[in-house]
């Protein structure tokens, strides 16, 4: 059996041939995961020969990654807002820029505040907010039943499930007369025509309903903005994540004068990322 040094060298070559950037770093991460050790172990025990079982497990992960499956679907985990989330192919992998919704939501929620999330997916946004704001409660909506199962698992893992109701729903369809202090959403906003341009990891593995509305990328955002006033308390807020170049169009959807204070907040790279709006 090859030792750790030899295994890493071979794996980096396989990953490089598959077009993966930083193949050496990824080989390290995959091997550390396969051996259930941290990366310092790989350096300290570089002469360690893999057992047949370790080699088999590692080669399986390596082949999956070489086919461009995201590392997070192989490990089944992703960190978001300092918490570990269970991730499967039924949910979008949480992105760091989405933490901006959490940061703003925490500031906007009043004591005992209630919020609604449209398109809860893995539950990362709602779970992180509920984990930080202990008096808050929420309703999480998603069109995907499988995504809701993962959201439930994550809310249980982080012990916030008693303050979150999960419902299957096309945008707000399932709601009746509920009123919220805040509505948050990271909706599917990639125009369908742009799906082909995305990296293989995203295009071939992440759920298509989490990425795009199947149209111009703006239809669900527009529906949320149009319907949100029915479900917001007076002076309630809406926070929506948007895609590259969508800010001007999205601002134009706030045509009703019930909306005030419409702001576009940039992410850490200066890209307009979140639209924040308040109703009268
Ligand atoms: C971009 S993902 C966001 C997931 C998670 N909130 C996050 O930030 O990582 C969008 C989510 O919206 C859901 N979705 C798509 N269309 C929907 C609709 N019409 N109504 C409700 N949810 C929808 C998808 O199933 C997916 O879970």
XYZ file of N, CA and C and ligand atoms in Angstrom:
867
model
N 0.850 -1.216 0.000
C 0.000 0.000 0.000
C 0.883 1.263 0.000
N 0.464 2.316 -0.702
C 1.265 3.551 -0.721
C 1.193 4.267 0.632
N 2.256 5.058 0.907
C 2.185 5.856 2.138
C 1.490 7.195 1.840
N 1.386 8.037 2.874
C 0.639 9.300 2.745
C 1.265 10.193 1.669
N 2.589 10.328 1.670
C 3.254 11.188 0.678
C 2.950 10.712 -0.745
N 3.092 9.402 -0.957
C 2.854 8.855 -2.307
C 1.375 9.014 -2.708
N 0.491 8.782 -1.747
C -0.951 8.895 -2.027
C -1.306 10.322 -2.435
N -0.747 11.297 -1.696
C -1.067 12.705 -1.995
C -0.557 13.109 -3.376
N 0.621 12.621 -3.724
C 1.210 12.963 -5.020
C 0.320 12.422 -6.156
N -0.057 11.160 -6.027
C -0.894 10.531 -7.067
C -2.253 11.245 -7.158
N -2.820 11.566 -5.982
C -4.150 12.193 -5.960
C -4.114 13.586 -6.588
N -3.049 14.341 -6.288
C -2.946 15.694 -6.843
C -2.868 15.627 -8.369
N -2.195 14.597 -8.887
C -2.096 14.446 -10.358
C -3.474 14.149 -10.960
N -4.215 13.277 -10.293
C -5.570 12.932 -10.779
C -6.458 14.184 -10.768
N -6.400 14.948 -9.680
C -7.263 16.136 -9.567
C -6.864 17.208 -10.575
N -5.566 17.358 -10.767
C -5.087 18.344 -11.752
C -5.590 17.980 -13.149
N -5.517 16.699 -13.474
C -5.963 16.242 -14.807
C -7.460 16.478 -14.987
N -8.210 16.577 -13.888
C -9.661 16.832 -13.972
C -9.978 18.321 -14.006
N -8.938 19.141 -14.010
C -9.162 20.584 -14.113
C -9.464 21.253 -12.784
N -9.124 20.580 -11.696
C -9.394 21.173 -10.377
C -8.257 22.099 -9.979
N -8.642 23.327 -9.577
C -7.617 24.283 -9.157
C -7.150 23.898 -7.762
N -5.948 24.203 -7.413
C -5.371 23.843 -6.115
C -5.490 22.340 -5.831
N -5.012 21.495 -6.747
C -5.165 20.035 -6.565
C -4.467 19.496 -5.310
N -3.315 20.086 -4.973
C -2.567 19.604 -3.811
C -3.373 19.855 -2.512
N -3.930 21.065 -2.417
C -4.710 21.408 -1.217
C -5.936 20.500 -1.106
N -6.589 20.276 -2.249
C -7.795 19.436 -2.238
C -7.456 17.984 -1.910
N -6.304 17.512 -2.432
C -5.886 16.134 -2.122
C -5.673 15.980 -0.613
N -5.060 17.004 -0.014
C -4.850 16.991 1.442
C -6.171 16.917 2.197
N -7.127 17.762 1.766
C -8.432 17.795 2.452
C -9.141 16.455 2.328
N -9.094 15.865 1.120
C -9.792 14.585 0.899
C -9.166 13.460 1.723
N -7.818 13.465 1.767
C -7.164 12.382 2.504
C -7.396 12.540 4.015
N -7.317 13.780 4.487
C -7.581 14.018 5.915
C -8.998 13.539 6.264
N -9.946 13.815 5.355
C -11.325 13.383 5.610
C -11.431 11.853 5.568
N -10.772 11.229 4.586
C -10.847 9.762 4.461
C -10.240 9.068 5.683
N -9.186 9.668 6.240
C -8.520 9.052 7.400
C -9.132 9.524 8.724
N -10.060 10.503 8.619
C -10.668 11.087 9.829
C -9.594 11.669 10.762
N -8.633 12.370 10.147
C -7.553 13.018 10.909
C -7.465 14.464 10.451
N -6.703 15.296 11.221
C -6.516 16.652 10.704
C -5.275 16.689 9.805
N -5.099 17.868 9.150
C -4.043 17.919 8.123
C -2.642 17.825 8.717
N -2.468 18.196 9.979
C -1.130 18.101 10.581
C -0.697 16.631 10.678
N -1.671 15.730 10.823
C -1.367 14.291 10.867
C -0.710 13.853 9.558
N -1.187 14.423 8.435
C -0.643 14.030 7.125
C 0.831 14.399 7.018
N 1.212 15.501 7.684
C 2.622 15.925 7.650
C 3.417 15.091 8.655
N 2.879 14.985 9.857
C 3.613 14.287 10.928
C 3.787 12.802 10.630
N 2.815 12.194 9.935
C 2.870 10.738 9.684
C 2.980 10.456 8.181
N 3.810 11.241 7.486
C 3.864 11.142 6.019
C 4.295 9.757 5.522
N 4.982 8.978 6.402
C 5.435 7.633 5.991
C 4.374 6.552 6.278
N 3.296 6.957 6.943
C 2.249 5.977 7.308
C 1.668 5.344 6.044
N 1.660 3.992 6.027
C 1.079 3.291 4.876
C -0.407 3.116 5.109
N -1.200 3.426 4.075
C -2.651 3.308 4.219
C -3.052 1.831 4.325
N -4.062 1.545 5.135
C -4.596 0.179 5.173
C -5.430 -0.020 3.908
N -5.775 -1.270 3.620
C -6.590 -1.547 2.424
C -7.899 -0.758 2.500
N -8.465 -0.740 3.699
C -9.750 -0.050 3.864
C -9.613 1.467 3.668
N -8.526 2.047 4.233
C -8.280 3.499 4.082
C -8.074 3.850 2.605
N -7.293 3.009 1.922
C -7.003 3.249 0.506
C -8.302 3.196 -0.325
N -9.147 2.216 -0.019
C -10.403 2.044 -0.762
C -11.312 3.266 -0.559
N -11.410 3.670 0.721
C -12.271 4.820 1.044
C -11.748 6.086 0.350
N -10.425 6.292 0.421
C -9.841 7.487 -0.183
C -10.036 7.494 -1.703
N -9.812 6.340 -2.341
C -9.949 6.287 -3.808
C -11.394 6.578 -4.228
N -12.348 6.137 -3.411
C -13.756 6.421 -3.739
C -14.007 7.944 -3.705
N -13.519 8.605 -2.649
C -13.687 10.064 -2.536
C -12.954 10.777 -3.676
N -11.750 10.278 -3.988
C -10.940 10.910 -5.034
C -11.661 10.829 -6.390
N -12.224 9.667 -6.698
C -12.925 9.518 -7.982
C -14.132 10.455 -8.047
N -14.851 10.573 -6.929
C -16.018 11.484 -6.907
C -15.566 12.929 -7.134
N -14.500 13.325 -6.451
C -14.033 14.725 -6.603
C -13.500 14.956 -8.015
N -12.849 13.899 -8.590
C -12.313 14.031 -9.951
C -13.444 14.221 -10.959
N -14.642 13.707 -10.609
C -15.798 13.943 -11.488
C -16.436 15.290 -11.190
N -15.798 16.086 -10.362
C -16.152 17.467 -10.016
C -17.270 17.577 -8.974
N -17.560 16.472 -8.284
C -18.531 16.579 -7.186
C -17.938 17.493 -6.113
N -18.709 18.475 -5.608
C -18.137 19.382 -4.608
C -17.685 18.637 -3.343
N -16.607 19.116 -2.774
C -16.045 18.524 -1.557
C -17.124 18.425 -0.455
N -17.987 19.448 -0.381
C -18.997 19.465 0.689
C -20.024 18.353 0.547
N -20.330 17.915 -0.687
C -21.269 16.796 -0.843
C -20.587 15.471 -0.493
N -19.268 15.434 -0.621
C -18.532 14.213 -0.252
C -18.458 14.089 1.277
N -18.159 15.221 1.933
C -18.055 15.168 3.406
C -19.428 15.261 4.065
N -20.422 15.823 3.315
C -21.766 15.993 3.887
C -21.848 17.133 4.884
N -20.882 18.064 4.802
C -20.848 19.141 5.798
C -20.420 20.475 5.188
N -20.915 21.567 5.746
C -20.385 22.885 5.405
C -20.552 23.806 6.612
N -19.532 24.597 6.871
C -19.619 25.557 7.962
C -20.292 26.831 7.466
N -21.145 27.413 8.281
C -21.806 28.673 7.930
C -22.061 29.418 9.228
N -21.661 30.662 9.267
C -21.817 31.519 10.443
C -21.300 30.815 11.718
N -20.186 30.099 11.570
C -19.556 29.447 12.723
C -20.240 28.166 13.174
N -21.235 27.688 12.415
C -21.941 26.448 12.788
C -21.739 25.418 11.683
N -21.731 24.138 12.077
C -21.613 23.060 11.083
C -22.990 22.647 10.598
N -23.150 22.571 9.268
C -24.438 22.170 8.696
C -24.297 20.868 7.923
N -25.312 20.000 8.057
C -25.389 18.786 7.253
C -25.850 19.193 5.861
N -25.151 18.676 4.861
C -25.440 19.050 3.477
C -25.594 17.787 2.641
N -26.651 17.734 1.820
C -26.789 16.649 0.833
C -27.056 17.308 -0.525
N -27.165 16.458 -1.550
C -27.410 17.007 -2.894
C -28.804 17.613 -3.029
N -29.633 17.481 -2.002
C -30.964 18.101 -2.047
C -30.927 19.581 -1.708
N -29.779 20.063 -1.231
C -29.727 21.476 -0.826
C -28.510 22.192 -1.410
N -28.678 23.487 -1.588
C -27.554 24.328 -2.019
C -26.481 24.313 -0.930
N -25.219 24.342 -1.324
C -24.139 24.460 -0.338
C -24.137 25.907 0.167
N -24.257 26.123 1.478
C -24.270 27.504 1.988
C -23.023 28.274 1.567
N -23.215 29.537 1.151
C -22.112 30.371 0.681
C -21.772 31.433 1.734
N -20.475 31.792 1.841
C -20.098 32.784 2.859
C -20.808 34.127 2.685
N -21.056 34.550 1.424
C -21.675 35.870 1.226
C -23.100 35.940 1.797
N -23.738 34.765 1.937
C -25.103 34.731 2.477
C -25.127 35.057 3.976
N -23.953 35.002 4.620
C -23.886 35.360 6.043
C -24.309 36.812 6.270
N -24.225 37.622 5.206
C -24.639 39.032 5.296
C -26.129 39.148 5.651
N -26.935 38.222 5.190
C -28.362 38.232 5.553
C -28.485 38.008 7.062
N -27.718 37.054 7.566
C -27.789 36.733 9.003
C -27.364 37.947 9.835
N -26.224 38.552 9.456
C -25.712 39.724 10.201
C -26.761 40.822 10.285
N -27.431 41.098 9.161
C -28.437 42.170 9.147
C -29.704 41.773 9.876
N -30.114 40.526 9.716
C -31.341 40.058 10.385
C -31.205 40.185 11.901
N -30.038 39.840 12.409
C -29.807 39.904 13.859
C -30.004 41.336 14.371
N -29.550 42.312 13.566
C -29.674 43.719 13.975
C -31.122 44.193 13.896
N -31.886 43.643 12.954
C -33.237 44.168 12.697
C -34.323 43.542 13.564
N -34.098 42.340 14.059
C -35.176 41.654 14.784
C -35.413 42.282 16.158
N -36.687 42.612 16.479
C -36.960 43.107 17.836
C -36.979 41.933 18.819
N -37.062 42.219 20.101
C -37.184 41.154 21.119
C -38.455 40.360 20.824
N -38.392 39.077 20.938
C -39.515 38.173 20.618
C -39.975 38.305 19.162
N -39.075 38.753 18.305
C -39.420 38.963 16.893
C -39.704 37.656 16.166
N -40.521 37.798 15.094
C -40.868 36.620 14.304
C -40.466 36.896 12.855
N -39.786 35.943 12.235
C -39.411 36.144 10.838
C -39.814 34.956 9.989
N -39.811 35.183 8.660
C -40.155 34.131 7.711
C -38.999 34.027 6.724
N -38.597 32.805 6.399
C -37.585 32.621 5.335
C -38.232 31.915 4.149
N -38.090 32.512 2.971
C -38.577 31.881 1.731
C -37.397 31.158 1.077
N -37.545 29.844 0.853
C -36.460 29.052 0.247
C -35.407 28.711 1.280
N -35.833 27.998 2.311
C -34.946 27.764 3.479
C -33.801 26.802 3.176
N -33.987 25.906 2.197
C -32.896 24.987 1.812
C -32.364 24.202 2.997
N -31.037 24.266 3.200
C -30.401 23.531 4.308
C -30.810 24.069 5.675
N -31.411 25.261 5.697
C -31.786 25.874 6.977
C -30.687 26.747 7.552
N -29.615 26.974 6.755
C -28.455 27.677 7.332
C -28.791 29.088 7.821
N -29.587 29.839 7.039
C -29.873 31.231 7.427
C -30.728 31.246 8.698
N -31.865 30.552 8.658
C -32.786 30.584 9.807
C -32.138 30.010 11.061
N -31.396 28.921 10.887
C -30.755 28.295 12.059
C -29.757 29.262 12.690
N -28.947 29.923 11.848
C -27.933 30.848 12.388
C -28.612 32.023 13.103
N -29.712 32.545 12.530
C -30.407 33.668 13.180
C -30.992 33.208 14.523
N -31.687 32.068 14.494
C -32.328 31.580 15.727
C -31.285 31.213 16.789
N -30.126 30.769 16.345
C -29.052 30.415 17.268
C -28.520 31.663 17.969
N -28.486 32.796 17.228
C -27.973 34.059 17.794
C -29.033 34.796 18.597
N -30.279 34.805 18.077
C -31.354 35.590 18.713
C -32.287 34.608 19.419
N -32.044 34.434 20.695
C -32.714 33.340 21.425
C -34.218 33.576 21.627
N -34.672 34.833 21.492
C -36.109 35.102 21.692
C -36.881 35.036 20.372
N -36.180 34.856 19.266
C -36.847 34.892 17.951
C -37.510 33.557 17.627
N -38.538 33.627 16.758
C -39.143 32.409 16.219
C -39.383 32.641 14.730
N -39.644 31.550 13.994
C -39.687 31.701 12.535
C -40.545 30.649 11.860
N -40.894 30.972 10.615
C -41.485 29.975 9.709
C -40.546 29.882 8.514
N -40.180 28.649 8.152
C -39.299 28.437 6.999
C -40.064 27.731 5.894
N -40.018 28.302 4.690
C -40.777 27.758 3.554
C -39.828 27.258 2.477
N -40.203 26.177 1.829
C -39.434 25.732 0.658
C -40.339 24.895 -0.229
N -40.074 24.944 -1.513
C -40.858 24.165 -2.478
C -40.387 22.703 -2.499
N -39.205 22.458 -1.950
C -38.630 21.099 -1.988
C -38.808 20.389 -0.644
N -39.545 19.271 -0.696
C -39.778 18.495 0.526
C -38.457 17.914 1.050
N -37.594 17.484 0.133
C -36.309 16.906 0.557
C -35.432 17.950 1.233
N -35.471 19.186 0.739
C -34.690 20.249 1.382
C -35.217 20.480 2.803
N -36.543 20.446 2.970
C -37.114 20.680 4.305
C -36.651 19.617 5.309
N -36.446 18.397 4.831
C -35.958 17.330 5.734
C -34.547 17.665 6.240
N -33.730 18.218 5.354
C -32.356 18.594 5.759
C -32.409 19.796 6.706
N -33.308 20.743 6.392
C -33.444 21.911 7.276
C -33.847 21.449 8.687
N -34.784 20.500 8.754
C -35.227 20.001 10.066
C -34.043 19.396 10.821
N -33.265 18.597 10.112
C -32.111 17.952 10.735
C -31.141 19.004 11.316
N -30.901 20.060 10.532
C -29.969 21.090 10.999
C -30.518 21.884 12.176
N -31.831 22.134 12.149
C -32.395 22.890 13.277
C -32.391 22.027 14.542
N -32.511 20.706 14.361
C -32.439 19.808 15.531
C -31.008 19.765 16.057
N -30.068 19.648 15.116
C -28.646 19.593 15.481
C -28.228 20.815 16.309
N -28.803 21.984 15.969
C -28.417 23.212 16.669
C -29.471 23.658 17.683
N -30.404 22.757 17.964
C -31.389 22.940 19.045
C -32.223 24.222 18.906
N -32.619 24.522 17.674
C -33.498 25.686 17.479
C -34.852 25.246 16.899
N -35.045 23.933 16.742
C -36.224 23.447 16.011
C -37.545 23.802 16.686
N -37.531 24.014 18.012
C -38.795 24.338 18.697
C -39.283 25.742 18.335
N -38.383 26.560 17.783
C -38.758 27.938 17.420
C -38.902 28.124 15.914
N -38.940 27.012 15.185
C -39.060 27.115 13.717
C -40.102 26.129 13.193
N -41.089 26.663 12.467
C -42.046 25.780 11.775
C -41.608 25.672 10.333
N -41.598 24.450 9.796
C -41.211 24.254 8.403
C -42.436 23.887 7.587
N -42.582 24.528 6.431
C -43.754 24.246 5.600
C -43.355 24.178 4.135
N -43.967 23.224 3.439
C -43.742 23.172 1.996
C -44.616 24.248 1.360
N -44.023 25.056 0.484
C -44.789 26.171 -0.077
C -44.108 26.753 -1.311
N -44.925 27.142 -2.282
C -44.424 27.915 -3.417
C -44.430 29.381 -2.987
N -43.293 29.954 -2.761
C -43.130 31.290 -2.158
C -44.033 31.356 -0.913
N -44.999 32.326 -0.827
C -45.792 32.471 0.402
C -47.107 31.687 0.381
N -47.357 30.921 -0.684
C -48.660 30.310 -0.929
C -49.351 29.702 0.294
N -48.580 29.025 1.149
C -49.181 28.286 2.270
C -49.595 29.205 3.437
N -49.083 30.442 3.447
C -49.373 31.336 4.578
C -50.783 31.902 4.472
N -51.363 32.204 5.659
C -52.720 32.799 5.650
C -52.630 34.223 6.183
N -52.786 34.385 7.511
C -52.803 35.760 8.026
C -51.591 36.056 8.903
N -50.562 35.212 8.826
C -49.375 35.433 9.662
C -48.720 36.772 9.311
N -48.177 37.435 10.346
C -47.454 38.703 10.128
C -46.078 38.590 10.776
N -45.087 39.110 10.071
C -43.698 38.962 10.532
C -43.023 40.330 10.701
N -42.010 40.357 11.571
C -41.177 41.564 11.705
C -40.172 41.639 10.564
N -39.885 40.473 9.989
C -38.822 40.405 8.981
C -39.073 39.218 8.054
N -38.804 39.434 6.763
C -38.802 38.326 5.792
C -37.407 38.271 5.189
N -36.831 37.078 5.143
C -35.499 36.922 4.544
C -35.573 35.890 3.423
N -34.724 36.051 2.423
C -34.670 35.043 1.366
C -33.359 35.117 0.588
N -32.843 33.944 0.268
C -31.777 33.801 -0.727
C -32.422 32.952 -1.822
N -33.165 33.590 -2.734
C -33.958 32.822 -3.703
C -33.110 32.323 -4.871
N -33.655 31.412 -5.694
C -32.906 30.999 -6.887
C -32.908 32.160 -7.882
N -31.731 32.769 -8.100
C -31.712 33.999 -8.907
C -30.811 33.939 -10.142
N -30.247 32.751 -10.437
C -29.392 32.675 -11.632
C -30.294 32.591 -12.872
N -30.092 33.451 -13.876
C -30.887 33.320 -15.107
C -30.633 31.948 -15.727
N -31.688 31.304 -16.251
C -31.497 29.924 -16.761
C -30.449 29.892 -17.875
N -30.364 30.981 -18.647
C -29.396 31.020 -19.751
C -27.950 31.002 -19.251
N -27.744 31.341 -17.978
C -26.366 31.389 -17.445
C -25.922 30.093 -16.771
N -26.844 29.143 -16.622
C -26.505 27.891 -15.920
C -25.317 27.196 -16.596
N -25.325 27.197 -17.922
C -24.245 26.526 -18.677
C -22.874 27.131 -18.410
N -22.835 28.380 -17.953
C -21.546 29.056 -17.740
C -20.976 28.789 -16.338
N -21.765 28.140 -15.491
C -21.323 27.926 -14.099
C -20.311 26.774 -14.036
N -19.463 26.771 -12.992
C -18.513 25.664 -12.856
C -19.253 24.322 -12.751
N -18.581 23.234 -13.205
C -19.213 21.902 -13.206
C -19.734 21.534 -11.817
N -18.999 21.932 -10.771
C -19.417 21.609 -9.398
C -20.829 22.113 -9.120
N -21.134 23.312 -9.618
C -22.441 23.929 -9.366
C -23.468 23.374 -10.355
N -23.151 23.481 -11.634
C -24.051 23.130 -12.739
C -24.501 21.668 -12.684
N -23.580 20.756 -12.373
C -23.902 19.316 -12.452
C -24.339 18.721 -11.121
N -24.126 19.420 -10.000
C -24.387 18.774 -8.709
C -25.381 19.512 -7.817
N -25.441 20.839 -7.861
C -26.350 21.532 -6.942
C -27.766 21.479 -7.529
N -28.803 21.453 -6.647
C -30.171 21.294 -7.164
C -30.563 22.470 -8.069
N -31.081 22.154 -9.231
C -31.385 23.200 -10.212
C -32.445 24.175 -9.669
N -33.393 23.667 -8.878
C -34.441 24.560 -8.331
C -33.885 25.506 -7.271
N -32.681 25.196 -6.766
C -32.064 26.116 -5.807
C -31.279 27.204 -6.526
N -30.940 26.934 -7.797
C -30.089 27.871 -8.540
C -30.902 28.873 -9.356
N -31.920 28.350 -10.060
C -32.612 29.209 -11.029
C -34.126 29.048 -10.967
N -34.806 30.126 -11.366
C -36.275 30.087 -11.475
C -36.686 29.513 -12.834
N -35.692 29.156 -13.671
C -35.987 28.628 -15.006
C -36.299 29.733 -15.996
N -36.176 30.998 -15.534
C -36.476 32.143 -16.424
C -35.291 33.120 -16.375
N -35.606 34.393 -16.109
C -34.545 35.408 -16.136
C -33.833 35.587 -14.789
N -34.192 34.748 -13.808
C -33.557 34.843 -12.490
C -34.227 35.842 -11.571
N -35.191 36.585 -12.095
C -35.794 37.663 -11.289
C -37.235 37.364 -10.855
N -37.827 36.282 -11.397
C -39.268 36.096 -11.175
C -39.616 35.807 -9.714
N -38.789 35.045 -9.020
C -39.125 34.739 -7.606
C -38.837 35.960 -6.726
N -37.763 36.674 -7.045
C -37.454 37.913 -6.306
C -38.644 38.876 -6.435
N -39.148 39.019 -7.658
C -40.259 39.944 -7.913
C -41.513 39.519 -7.140
N -41.775 38.218 -7.128
C -42.959 37.719 -6.421
C -42.827 37.975 -4.919
N -41.636 37.747 -4.386
C -41.434 37.991 -2.946
C -41.696 39.471 -2.638
N -41.130 40.363 -3.459
C -41.300 41.805 -3.206
C -42.776 42.206 -3.329
N -43.467 41.674 -4.321
C -44.893 42.019 -4.506
C -45.763 41.522 -3.359
N -45.480 40.309 -2.873
C -46.372 39.702 -1.870
C -45.972 39.988 -0.430
N -44.712 40.370 -0.191
C -44.216 40.544 1.184
C -45.054 41.519 2.021
N -45.550 42.660 1.462
C -46.301 43.593 2.318
C -47.498 42.948 3.027
N -48.106 41.932 2.412
C -49.246 41.241 3.055
C -48.834 40.533 4.337
N -47.567 40.164 4.426
C -47.122 39.341 5.549
C -46.176 40.068 6.507
N -45.962 41.363 6.259
C -45.081 42.120 7.151
C -45.895 42.992 8.098
N -45.431 43.098 9.338
C -46.035 44.037 10.289
C -45.647 45.452 9.855
N -46.363 46.483 10.297
C -45.937 47.851 9.979
C -44.478 48.057 10.408
N -43.720 48.724 9.566
C -42.280 48.986 9.767
C -41.423 47.706 9.774
N -41.976 46.641 9.183
C -41.215 45.391 9.043
C -40.209 45.485 7.905
N -39.255 44.564 7.898
C -38.163 44.609 6.913
C -38.148 43.371 6.008
N -37.579 43.602 4.818
C -37.331 42.513 3.876
C -35.830 42.513 3.541
N -35.217 41.347 3.587
C -33.803 41.203 3.184
C -33.727 40.113 2.130
N -33.268 40.458 0.915
C -33.162 39.456 -0.153
C -31.761 39.466 -0.745
N -31.206 38.266 -0.916
C -29.930 38.175 -1.632
C -30.217 38.237 -3.133
N -29.344 38.938 -3.849
C -29.525 39.068 -5.307
C -28.235 38.673 -6.028
N -28.361 38.488 -7.336
C -27.210 38.086 -8.143
C -26.482 39.288 -8.729
N -25.346 38.960 -9.330
C -24.498 39.939 -9.996
C -25.316 40.729 -11.024
N -25.225 42.043 -10.971
C -25.890 42.901 -11.970
C -27.407 42.990 -11.844
N -27.982 42.496 -10.743
C -29.449 42.522 -10.633
C -29.966 43.716 -9.810
N -29.066 44.475 -9.167
C -29.499 45.485 -8.199
C -30.482 46.507 -8.795
N -30.181 47.065 -9.956
C -31.051 48.123 -10.502
C -32.434 47.584 -10.827
N -32.464 46.409 -11.448
C -33.765 45.827 -11.790
C -34.557 45.513 -10.526
N -33.877 44.959 -9.525
C -34.586 44.583 -8.295
C -35.125 45.835 -7.600
N -34.342 46.912 -7.583
C -34.826 48.154 -6.942
C -36.110 48.645 -7.615
N -36.188 48.437 -8.950
C -37.381 48.922 -9.677
C -38.638 48.117 -9.317
N -38.479 46.942 -8.700
C -39.653 46.144 -8.304
C -40.350 46.722 -7.063
N -39.669 47.614 -6.339
C -40.274 48.214 -5.137
C -41.090 49.435 -5.551
N -42.050 49.225 -6.484
C -42.740 50.377 -7.056
C -43.828 50.916 -6.136
N -44.413 50.042 -5.295
C -45.488 50.497 -4.408
C -44.906 51.450 -3.366
N -45.676 52.530 -3.044
C -45.121 53.487 -2.076
C -45.268 53.011 -0.630
N -45.712 51.761 -0.467
C -45.696 51.178 0.886
C -44.250 50.928 1.329
N -43.337 50.817 0.339
C -41.932 50.570 0.661
C -41.197 51.882 0.907
N -40.293 51.865 1.863
C -39.429 53.021 2.091
C -38.029 52.488 2.364
N -37.051 53.394 2.380
C -35.661 53.026 2.728
C -35.194 51.762 2.011
N -35.065 51.845 0.701
C -34.552 50.684 -0.047
C -33.040 50.847 -0.201
N -32.307 49.874 0.316
C -30.838 49.956 0.287
C -30.256 48.701 -0.344
N -29.128 48.869 -1.042
C -28.420 47.701 -1.574
C -27.107 47.585 -0.799
N -26.905 46.450 -0.148
C -25.713 46.277 0.691
C -24.678 45.419 -0.036
N -23.414 45.883 -0.060
C -22.379 45.091 -0.746
C -21.835 43.982 0.159
N -21.316 42.922 -0.482
C -20.636 41.880 0.306
C -19.185 42.290 0.531
N -18.378 41.402 1.095
C -16.993 41.754 1.453
C -16.142 42.078 0.228
N -16.577 41.586 -0.953
C -15.829 41.914 -2.180
C -16.360 43.170 -2.861
N -17.314 43.841 -2.203
C -17.866 45.076 -2.771
C -18.943 44.822 -3.813
N -19.385 43.570 -3.957
C -20.435 43.254 -4.949
C -21.806 43.485 -4.302
N -22.719 44.249 -4.988
C -24.067 44.443 -4.423
C -24.703 43.076 -4.184
N -25.112 42.788 -2.944
C -25.468 41.406 -2.620
C -26.831 41.257 -1.956
N -27.159 42.251 -1.091
C -28.421 42.136 -0.348
C -29.247 43.388 -0.584
N -30.542 43.199 -0.846
C -31.447 44.351 -0.885
C -32.220 44.351 0.423
N -32.170 45.533 1.067
C -32.860 45.691 2.360
C -33.950 46.743 2.174
N -35.164 46.434 2.561
C -36.246 47.408 2.397
C -37.153 47.360 3.611
N -37.794 48.525 3.874
C -38.665 48.647 5.045
C -40.037 49.067 4.571
N -41.099 48.543 5.191
C -42.413 49.045 4.802
C -42.897 50.091 5.821
N -43.870 50.895 5.395
C -44.353 51.986 6.255
C -45.185 51.452 7.410
C -30.498 29.583 -3.380
S -31.263 28.298 -2.455
C -31.074 28.953 -0.810
C -31.018 27.913 0.259
C -30.572 28.449 1.631
N -31.541 29.395 2.137
C -29.202 29.090 1.527
O -29.124 30.328 1.589
O -28.199 28.375 1.388
C -32.964 28.600 -2.859
C -33.986 27.699 -2.168
O -35.284 28.117 -2.631
C -36.078 26.985 -2.871
N -37.105 27.378 -3.859
C -37.004 27.429 -5.201
N -38.139 27.872 -5.750
C -39.004 28.107 -4.727
C -40.338 28.574 -4.641
N -41.037 28.895 -5.747
N -40.917 28.692 -3.433
C -40.219 28.356 -2.304
N -38.944 27.909 -2.309
C -38.339 27.798 -3.509
C -35.120 25.916 -3.361
O -35.648 24.628 -3.153
C -33.881 26.228 -2.492
O -33.893 25.465 -1.321
